mmCIF file of N, CA and C in Angstrom:
data_model
loop_
_atom_site.group_PDB
_atom_site.id
_atom_site.type_symbol
_atom_site.label_atom_id
_atom_site.label_comp_id
_atom_site.label_asym_id
_atom_site.label_seq_id
_atom_site.Cartn_x
_atom_site.Cartn_y
_atom_site.Cartn_z
ATOM 1 N N UNK S 12 81.279 189.674 108.968
ATOM 2 C CA UNK S 12 82.672 189.123 109.047
ATOM 3 C C UNK S 12 82.474 187.537 109.526
ATOM 4 N N UNK S 13 83.399 187.036 109.169
ATOM 5 C CA UNK S 13 83.560 185.246 109.088
ATOM 6 C C UNK S 13 84.632 185.057 110.083
ATOM 7 N N UNK S 14 84.663 183.736 111.019
ATOM 8 C CA UNK S 14 85.456 183.467 112.193
ATOM 9 C C UNK S 14 85.846 182.054 111.747
ATOM 10 N N UNK S 15 86.831 181.609 111.741
ATOM 11 C CA UNK S 15 87.193 180.296 111.409
ATOM 12 C C UNK S 15 88.186 179.752 112.776
ATOM 13 N N UNK S 16 87.866 178.588 113.329
ATOM 14 C CA UNK S 16 88.115 178.284 114.359
ATOM 15 C C UNK S 16 88.729 176.841 114.133
ATOM 16 N N UNK S 17 90.060 176.258 114.358
ATOM 17 C CA UNK S 17 90.683 175.202 114.018
ATOM 18 C C UNK S 17 91.136 174.092 115.250
ATOM 19 N N UNK S 18 90.922 173.108 115.043
ATOM 20 C CA UNK S 18 91.270 172.275 116.205
ATOM 21 C C UNK S 18 91.894 170.759 115.571
ATOM 22 N N UNK S 19 92.411 169.849 116.541
ATOM 23 C CA UNK S 19 92.823 168.853 116.233
ATOM 24 C C UNK S 19 94.228 168.652 115.845
ATOM 25 N N UNK S 20 95.073 169.580 115.777
ATOM 26 C CA UNK S 20 96.477 169.498 115.759
ATOM 27 C C UNK S 20 97.228 168.764 116.642
ATOM 28 N N UNK S 21 98.455 168.580 116.521
ATOM 29 C CA UNK S 21 99.400 167.750 117.656
ATOM 30 C C UNK S 21 100.618 167.206 117.247
ATOM 31 N N UNK S 22 101.203 166.398 118.011
ATOM 32 C CA UNK S 22 102.042 165.553 117.789
ATOM 33 C C UNK S 22 101.848 163.895 117.790
ATOM 34 N N UNK S 23 102.241 163.515 116.343
ATOM 35 C CA UNK S 23 101.933 162.216 116.155
ATOM 36 C C UNK S 23 103.220 161.435 115.557
ATOM 37 N N UNK S 24 103.251 160.236 115.645
ATOM 38 C CA UNK S 24 104.086 159.289 115.256
ATOM 39 C C UNK S 24 104.179 159.141 113.714
ATOM 40 N N UNK S 25 105.085 158.720 112.889
ATOM 41 C CA UNK S 25 105.117 158.678 111.608
ATOM 42 C C UNK S 25 104.340 157.173 111.421
ATOM 43 N N UNK S 26 103.568 157.239 110.313
ATOM 44 C CA UNK S 26 102.428 156.269 110.180
ATOM 45 C C UNK S 26 100.964 156.558 111.002
ATOM 46 N N UNK S 27 101.255 157.280 111.863
ATOM 47 C CA UNK S 27 100.026 157.694 112.673
ATOM 48 C C UNK S 27 98.887 158.613 111.823
ATOM 49 N N UNK S 28 97.994 158.890 112.582
ATOM 50 C CA UNK S 28 96.638 159.688 112.183
ATOM 51 C C UNK S 28 96.392 160.598 112.939
ATOM 52 N N UNK S 29 95.503 161.889 112.315
ATOM 53 C CA UNK S 29 95.166 162.855 112.966
ATOM 54 C C UNK S 29 93.734 163.276 112.204
ATOM 55 N N UNK S 30 93.050 164.175 112.923
ATOM 56 C CA UNK S 30 91.827 164.655 112.314
ATOM 57 C C UNK S 30 91.529 166.193 112.453
ATOM 58 N N UNK S 31 91.853 166.758 111.615
ATOM 59 C CA UNK S 31 91.429 168.290 111.856
ATOM 60 C C UNK S 31 90.113 168.904 111.673
ATOM 61 N N UNK S 32 89.717 169.747 112.247
ATOM 62 C CA UNK S 32 88.183 170.099 112.376
ATOM 63 C C UNK S 32 88.627 171.921 112.303
ATOM 64 N N UNK S 33 87.562 172.593 111.257
ATOM 65 C CA UNK S 33 87.470 173.711 111.292
ATOM 66 C C UNK S 33 86.091 174.527 111.166
ATOM 67 N N UNK S 34 85.390 174.923 112.118
ATOM 68 C CA UNK S 34 84.331 175.326 112.282
ATOM 69 C C UNK S 34 84.148 176.945 111.964
ATOM 70 N N UNK S 35 83.590 177.201 110.984
ATOM 71 C CA UNK S 35 83.070 178.440 110.305
ATOM 72 C C UNK S 35 82.105 179.188 111.139
ATOM 73 N N UNK S 36 81.762 180.630 111.488
ATOM 74 C CA UNK S 36 80.621 181.345 112.064
ATOM 75 C C UNK S 36 80.741 182.687 111.833
ATOM 76 N N UNK S 37 79.422 183.202 111.680
ATOM 77 C CA UNK S 37 79.637 184.671 111.207
ATOM 78 C C UNK S 37 78.852 184.735 109.852
ATOM 79 N N UNK S 38 79.084 185.483 109.154
ATOM 80 C CA UNK S 38 78.151 185.671 107.791
ATOM 81 C C UNK S 38 78.563 184.896 106.960
ATOM 82 N N UNK S 39 78.471 183.749 107.100
ATOM 83 C CA UNK S 39 78.713 182.611 105.887
ATOM 84 C C UNK S 39 77.752 182.547 104.745
ATOM 85 N N UNK S 40 78.720 182.708 103.695
ATOM 86 C CA UNK S 40 78.047 182.882 102.190
ATOM 87 C C UNK S 40 77.988 181.385 101.491
ATOM 88 N N UNK S 41 76.888 181.463 100.509
ATOM 89 C CA UNK S 41 76.864 180.090 99.980
ATOM 90 C C UNK S 41 77.885 180.026 98.656
ATOM 91 N N UNK S 42 77.929 179.201 98.002
ATOM 92 C CA UNK S 42 78.827 179.115 96.732
ATOM 93 C C UNK S 42 80.118 179.284 97.113
ATOM 94 N N UNK S 43 80.647 178.567 97.966
ATOM 95 C CA UNK S 43 82.047 178.936 98.652
ATOM 96 C C UNK S 43 82.843 177.367 98.515
ATOM 97 N N UNK S 44 84.077 177.822 98.571
ATOM 98 C CA UNK S 44 85.292 176.637 98.985
ATOM 99 C C UNK S 44 85.640 176.654 100.113
ATOM 100 N N UNK S 45 85.871 175.433 100.982
ATOM 101 C CA UNK S 45 86.480 175.251 102.214
ATOM 102 C C UNK S 45 87.843 174.515 101.674
ATOM 103 N N UNK S 46 88.795 174.768 102.568
ATOM 104 C CA UNK S 46 89.860 174.024 102.454
ATOM 105 C C UNK S 46 90.995 173.933 103.399
ATOM 106 N N UNK S 47 92.056 173.318 103.383
ATOM 107 C CA UNK S 47 93.005 173.216 104.415
ATOM 108 C C UNK S 47 94.288 173.638 103.587
ATOM 109 N N UNK S 48 95.479 174.346 103.999
ATOM 110 C CA UNK S 48 96.588 174.838 103.335
ATOM 111 C C UNK S 48 97.792 174.403 104.816
ATOM 112 N N UNK S 49 99.017 174.527 104.390
ATOM 113 C CA UNK S 49 99.948 174.165 105.211
ATOM 114 C C UNK S 49 101.079 175.164 104.821
ATOM 115 N N UNK S 50 101.848 175.223 105.759
ATOM 116 C CA UNK S 50 102.900 176.411 105.769
ATOM 117 C C UNK S 50 104.172 175.469 106.632
ATOM 118 N N UNK S 51 105.283 174.824 106.127
ATOM 119 C CA UNK S 51 106.284 174.323 106.920
ATOM 120 C C UNK S 51 107.264 175.363 107.179
ATOM 121 N N UNK S 52 108.407 175.246 107.955
ATOM 122 C CA UNK S 52 109.264 176.550 108.490
ATOM 123 C C UNK S 52 109.963 176.456 107.215
ATOM 124 N N UNK S 53 110.200 177.899 106.666
ATOM 125 C CA UNK S 53 111.051 178.023 105.731
ATOM 126 C C UNK S 53 110.426 177.842 104.401
ATOM 127 N N UNK S 54 109.307 177.484 104.041
ATOM 128 C CA UNK S 54 108.503 177.393 102.947
ATOM 129 C C UNK S 54 107.411 177.964 103.018
ATOM 130 N N UNK S 55 106.774 178.182 101.323
ATOM 131 C CA UNK S 55 105.446 179.167 101.087
ATOM 132 C C UNK S 55 104.491 177.913 101.691
ATOM 133 N N UNK S 56 103.221 178.799 102.003
ATOM 134 C CA UNK S 56 102.095 178.219 102.126
ATOM 135 C C UNK S 56 101.595 177.504 100.731
ATOM 136 N N UNK S 57 101.072 176.024 101.220
ATOM 137 C CA UNK S 57 100.669 175.397 100.039
ATOM 138 C C UNK S 57 99.255 174.824 99.993
ATOM 139 N N UNK S 58 98.580 174.411 99.034
ATOM 140 C CA UNK S 58 97.410 173.807 99.358
ATOM 141 C C UNK S 58 97.429 172.388 99.689
ATOM 142 N N UNK S 59 96.559 172.094 100.476
ATOM 143 C CA UNK S 59 96.382 170.560 100.737
ATOM 144 C C UNK S 59 95.084 169.769 100.245
ATOM 145 N N UNK S 60 93.977 170.184 100.499
ATOM 146 C CA UNK S 60 92.830 169.866 100.092
ATOM 147 C C UNK S 60 91.716 171.009 100.251
ATOM 148 N N UNK S 61 90.770 170.826 99.125
ATOM 149 C CA UNK S 61 89.769 171.692 99.337
ATOM 150 C C UNK S 61 88.384 170.946 98.859
ATOM 151 N N UNK S 62 87.339 171.730 99.331
ATOM 152 C CA UNK S 62 85.828 171.064 98.860
ATOM 153 C C UNK S 62 85.073 172.014 98.843
ATOM 154 N N UNK S 63 84.099 172.148 97.797
ATOM 155 C CA UNK S 63 82.834 173.212 97.748
ATOM 156 C C UNK S 63 81.904 172.607 98.401
ATOM 157 N N UNK S 64 81.188 173.876 98.103
ATOM 158 C CA UNK S 64 80.017 173.886 99.124
ATOM 159 C C UNK S 64 78.422 173.258 98.118
ATOM 160 N N UNK S 65 79.012 172.623 97.062
ATOM 161 C CA UNK S 65 77.644 171.918 95.958
ATOM 162 C C UNK S 65 77.535 171.106 96.405
ATOM 163 N N UNK S 66 76.197 170.414 96.144
ATOM 164 C CA UNK S 66 75.864 169.134 96.489
ATOM 165 C C UNK S 66 76.672 168.064 95.651
ATOM 166 N N UNK S 67 76.935 168.355 94.567
ATOM 167 C CA UNK S 67 77.920 167.276 93.886
ATOM 168 C C UNK S 67 79.125 167.734 94.305
ATOM 169 N N UNK S 68 79.474 167.152 95.302
ATOM 170 C CA UNK S 68 80.775 167.702 96.112
ATOM 171 C C UNK S 68 82.147 167.387 95.208
ATOM 172 N N UNK S 69 82.725 168.591 95.131
ATOM 173 C CA UNK S 69 84.043 168.570 94.310
ATOM 174 C C UNK S 69 85.408 169.141 95.161
ATOM 175 N N UNK S 70 86.020 167.591 95.271
ATOM 176 C CA UNK S 70 87.286 167.846 96.197
ATOM 177 C C UNK S 70 88.503 167.959 95.092
ATOM 178 N N UNK S 71 89.642 168.558 96.176
ATOM 179 C CA UNK S 71 90.681 168.793 95.219
ATOM 180 C C UNK S 71 91.947 168.562 96.141
ATOM 181 N N UNK S 72 92.915 167.765 95.914
ATOM 182 C CA UNK S 72 94.171 167.494 96.638
ATOM 183 C C UNK S 72 95.446 167.737 96.014
ATOM 184 N N UNK S 73 96.229 168.113 97.024
ATOM 185 C CA UNK S 73 97.595 168.286 96.599
ATOM 186 C C UNK S 73 98.140 166.780 96.214
ATOM 187 N N UNK S 74 99.003 166.599 95.281
ATOM 188 C CA UNK S 74 99.549 165.235 94.814
ATOM 189 C C UNK S 74 100.097 164.582 95.832
ATOM 190 N N UNK S 75 100.717 165.398 96.960
ATOM 191 C CA UNK S 75 101.663 164.685 98.319
ATOM 192 C C UNK S 75 100.826 164.050 98.662
ATOM 193 N N UNK S 76 99.386 164.208 99.136
ATOM 194 C CA UNK S 76 98.657 163.670 100.219
ATOM 195 C C UNK S 76 97.496 162.806 99.490
ATOM 196 N N UNK S 77 97.368 162.879 98.404
ATOM 197 C CA UNK S 77 96.473 161.948 97.769
ATOM 198 C C UNK S 77 96.578 160.435 97.958
ATOM 199 N N UNK S 78 95.378 159.968 98.422
ATOM 200 C CA UNK S 78 95.693 158.241 99.051
ATOM 201 C C UNK S 78 95.795 158.579 100.453
ATOM 202 N N UNK S 79 96.409 159.794 101.118
ATOM 203 C CA UNK S 79 96.464 159.482 102.829
ATOM 204 C C UNK S 79 95.333 160.511 103.188
ATOM 205 N N UNK S 80 95.207 161.586 102.807
ATOM 206 C CA UNK S 80 94.175 162.528 103.323
ATOM 207 C C UNK S 80 92.804 162.588 102.935
ATOM 208 N N UNK S 81 91.757 162.736 103.650
ATOM 209 C CA UNK S 81 90.431 162.905 102.967
ATOM 210 C C UNK S 81 89.858 164.219 103.680
ATOM 211 N N UNK S 82 89.475 165.046 102.629
ATOM 212 C CA UNK S 82 88.681 166.295 103.172
ATOM 213 C C UNK S 82 87.293 165.926 103.023
ATOM 214 N N UNK S 83 86.412 166.388 104.217
ATOM 215 C CA UNK S 83 84.945 166.277 104.237
ATOM 216 C C UNK S 83 84.337 167.560 104.602
ATOM 217 N N UNK S 84 83.073 167.649 104.653
ATOM 218 C CA UNK S 84 82.592 169.025 105.082
ATOM 219 C C UNK S 84 81.082 168.638 105.533
ATOM 220 N N UNK S 85 80.429 169.233 106.516
ATOM 221 C CA UNK S 85 79.185 169.543 107.106
ATOM 222 C C UNK S 85 78.581 170.622 106.872
ATOM 223 N N UNK S 86 77.762 170.806 105.735
ATOM 224 C CA UNK S 86 77.306 172.030 105.437
ATOM 225 C C UNK S 86 76.469 172.705 106.491
ATOM 226 N N UNK S 87 75.704 172.017 107.309
ATOM 227 C CA UNK S 87 74.786 172.211 108.313
ATOM 228 C C UNK S 87 75.574 172.800 109.231
ATOM 229 N N UNK S 88 76.477 172.476 109.544
ATOM 230 C CA UNK S 88 77.596 172.795 110.657
ATOM 231 C C UNK S 88 78.258 173.887 110.482
ATOM 232 N N UNK S 89 78.403 174.037 109.051
ATOM 233 C CA UNK S 89 79.652 174.995 108.285
ATOM 234 C C UNK S 89 81.079 174.659 109.025
ATOM 235 N N UNK S 90 81.397 173.302 108.677
ATOM 236 C CA UNK S 90 82.811 172.738 109.539
ATOM 237 C C UNK S 90 83.286 171.938 108.326
ATOM 238 N N UNK S 91 84.511 171.952 108.080
ATOM 239 C CA UNK S 91 85.355 171.163 107.486
ATOM 240 C C UNK S 91 86.253 170.236 108.117
ATOM 241 N N UNK S 92 86.405 168.833 107.433
ATOM 242 C CA UNK S 92 87.660 168.118 108.246
ATOM 243 C C UNK S 92 88.764 168.018 107.307
ATOM 244 N N UNK S 93 89.704 167.473 108.138
ATOM 245 C CA UNK S 93 90.542 166.755 107.454
ATOM 246 C C UNK S 93 91.314 165.384 108.207
ATOM 247 N N UNK S 94 90.807 164.325 107.317
ATOM 248 C CA UNK S 94 91.472 163.070 108.158
ATOM 249 C C UNK S 94 92.624 162.935 107.487
ATOM 250 N N UNK S 95 93.809 162.975 108.381
ATOM 251 C CA UNK S 95 94.858 162.633 107.606
ATOM 252 C C UNK S 95 95.619 161.057 108.233
ATOM 253 N N UNK S 96 95.822 160.409 107.247
ATOM 254 C CA UNK S 96 96.234 158.937 107.704
ATOM 255 C C UNK S 96 97.916 158.657 107.134
ATOM 256 N N UNK S 97 98.437 157.811 107.512
ATOM 257 C CA UNK S 97 99.876 157.478 107.174
ATOM 258 C C UNK S 97 100.768 158.916 106.889
ATOM 259 N N UNK S 98 100.712 159.416 108.292
ATOM 260 C CA UNK S 98 101.380 160.770 108.543
ATOM 261 C C UNK S 98 103.034 160.296 108.038
ATOM 262 N N UNK S 99 103.582 161.304 107.441
ATOM 263 C CA UNK S 99 105.094 161.451 107.376
ATOM 264 C C UNK S 99 105.831 162.778 107.756
ATOM 265 N N UNK S 100 106.943 162.537 108.084
ATOM 266 C CA UNK S 100 107.852 163.776 108.881
ATOM 267 C C UNK S 100 107.496 165.007 108.146
ATOM 268 N N UNK S 101 107.543 164.667 106.800
ATOM 269 C CA UNK S 101 107.324 166.102 105.749
ATOM 270 C C UNK S 101 105.837 166.777 105.712
ATOM 271 N N UNK S 102 105.004 166.159 106.591
ATOM 272 C CA UNK S 102 103.758 166.795 106.849
ATOM 273 C C UNK S 102 103.528 167.583 107.802
ATOM 274 N N UNK S 103 104.781 167.468 108.778
ATOM 275 C CA UNK S 103 105.006 168.767 109.751
ATOM 276 C C UNK S 103 104.576 170.190 108.937
ATOM 277 N N UNK S 104 103.990 170.681 109.676
ATOM 278 C CA UNK S 104 103.601 171.981 109.249
ATOM 279 C C UNK S 104 102.323 172.500 110.200
ATOM 280 N N UNK S 105 102.299 174.248 110.022
ATOM 281 C CA UNK S 105 101.111 174.655 110.414
ATOM 282 C C UNK S 105 99.969 174.443 109.243
ATOM 283 N N UNK S 106 98.840 173.969 109.935
ATOM 284 C CA UNK S 106 97.898 173.800 108.857
ATOM 285 C C UNK S 106 96.658 174.928 109.250
ATOM 286 N N UNK S 107 96.339 175.551 107.835
ATOM 287 C CA UNK S 107 95.393 176.645 108.228
ATOM 288 C C UNK S 107 94.089 176.044 107.455
ATOM 289 N N UNK S 108 92.968 176.620 108.066
ATOM 290 C CA UNK S 108 91.649 176.379 107.408
ATOM 291 C C UNK S 108 91.307 177.741 106.503
ATOM 292 N N UNK S 109 90.879 177.332 105.238
ATOM 293 C CA UNK S 109 90.426 178.673 104.717
ATOM 294 C C UNK S 109 88.873 178.618 104.057
ATOM 295 N N UNK S 110 88.421 179.671 103.986
ATOM 296 C CA UNK S 110 86.786 179.943 103.680
ATOM 297 C C UNK S 110 86.862 181.012 102.372
ATOM 298 N N UNK S 111 86.677 180.634 101.261
ATOM 299 C CA UNK S 111 86.561 181.668 100.262
ATOM 300 C C UNK S 111 85.106 181.470 99.458
ATOM 301 N N UNK S 112 84.776 182.814 98.831
ATOM 302 C CA UNK S 112 83.703 182.778 98.196
ATOM 303 C C UNK S 112 84.069 182.322 96.598
ATOM 304 N N UNK S 113 83.122 181.706 95.519
ATOM 305 C CA UNK S 113 83.522 181.233 94.419
ATOM 306 C C UNK S 113 83.571 182.371 93.702
ATOM 307 N N UNK S 114 82.712 183.506 94.181
ATOM 308 C CA UNK S 114 82.227 184.526 93.103
ATOM 309 C C UNK S 114 82.693 185.920 93.370
ATOM 310 N N UNK S 115 83.123 186.164 94.744
ATOM 311 C CA UNK S 115 83.671 187.201 95.200
ATOM 312 C C UNK S 115 85.159 187.132 95.890
ATOM 313 N N UNK S 116 86.239 187.584 95.119
ATOM 314 C CA UNK S 116 87.570 187.502 95.615
ATOM 315 C C UNK S 116 87.921 188.163 97.109
ATOM 316 N N UNK S 117 86.890 189.094 97.275
ATOM 317 C CA UNK S 117 87.249 189.906 98.598
ATOM 318 C C UNK S 117 86.823 189.033 99.959
ATOM 319 N N UNK S 118 85.771 187.962 99.668
ATOM 320 C CA UNK S 118 85.712 186.980 100.648
ATOM 321 C C UNK S 118 86.311 185.872 100.764
ATOM 322 N N UNK S 119 87.843 186.067 101.473
ATOM 323 C CA UNK S 119 88.489 185.135 101.676
ATOM 324 C C UNK S 119 89.173 185.198 102.992
ATOM 325 N N UNK S 120 88.845 184.233 103.816
ATOM 326 C CA UNK S 120 89.040 184.095 105.352
ATOM 327 C C UNK S 120 89.996 183.058 105.752
ATOM 328 N N UNK S 121 90.704 183.408 106.639
ATOM 329 C CA UNK S 121 91.748 182.292 107.197
ATOM 330 C C UNK S 121 91.446 182.153 108.888
ATOM 331 N N UNK S 122 91.751 180.839 109.211
ATOM 332 C CA UNK S 122 91.887 180.474 110.504
ATOM 333 C C UNK S 122 93.170 180.918 111.145
ATOM 334 N N UNK S 123 93.440 180.616 112.206
ATOM 335 C CA UNK S 123 95.068 181.013 112.988
ATOM 336 C C UNK S 123 96.101 179.924 112.963
ATOM 337 N N UNK S 124 95.590 178.941 112.475
ATOM 338 C CA UNK S 124 96.528 177.708 112.021
ATOM 339 C C UNK S 124 96.593 176.545 113.402
ATOM 340 N N UNK S 125 96.935 175.404 112.970
ATOM 341 C CA UNK S 125 97.348 174.690 114.224
ATOM 342 C C UNK S 125 98.465 173.566 113.817
ATOM 343 N N UNK S 126 99.135 173.639 114.745
ATOM 344 C CA UNK S 126 100.452 172.965 114.583
ATOM 345 C C UNK S 126 100.123 171.136 114.441
ATOM 346 N N UNK S 127 100.596 170.839 113.409
ATOM 347 C CA UNK S 127 100.947 169.292 113.180
ATOM 348 C C UNK S 127 102.638 168.909 112.983
ATOM 349 N N UNK S 128 103.055 168.134 114.245
ATOM 350 C CA UNK S 128 104.157 167.685 113.808
ATOM 351 C C UNK S 128 104.091 166.147 113.924
ATOM 352 N N UNK S 129 104.903 165.438 112.847
ATOM 353 C CA UNK S 129 104.980 163.845 112.911
ATOM 354 C C UNK S 129 106.727 163.806 112.969
ATOM 355 N N UNK S 130 106.594 163.211 114.178
ATOM 356 C CA UNK S 130 108.014 163.036 114.644
ATOM 357 C C UNK S 130 107.620 161.543 115.757
ATOM 358 N N UNK S 131 109.093 160.700 115.590
ATOM 359 C CA UNK S 131 109.269 159.719 116.410
ATOM 360 C C UNK S 131 110.207 160.163 117.584
#
């Protein structure tokens, strides 16, 4: 089994910054994708950013966060980060960490979520 523990959420004013962290433990598998998704009230969960485990790092961002958010990972610590700058009220959501295998769809895990609120 795999456990994902997120941290770093909170309340921030518009234009501010937050850094989310997600540490994975358990039976970690290679060739994976780690990433962040978010779900605002009344909306479906959406992709924010993902990054692969390959040495040639591949990152993917939602258009709404490009230029403001940066995803990174530390493979030695099995941890993924999301640096969020220039936050907007529409970024308010519960942010979920995800870890999935590139080759086995059954290996798809989620964290418990962390609340990010952007408000003055």
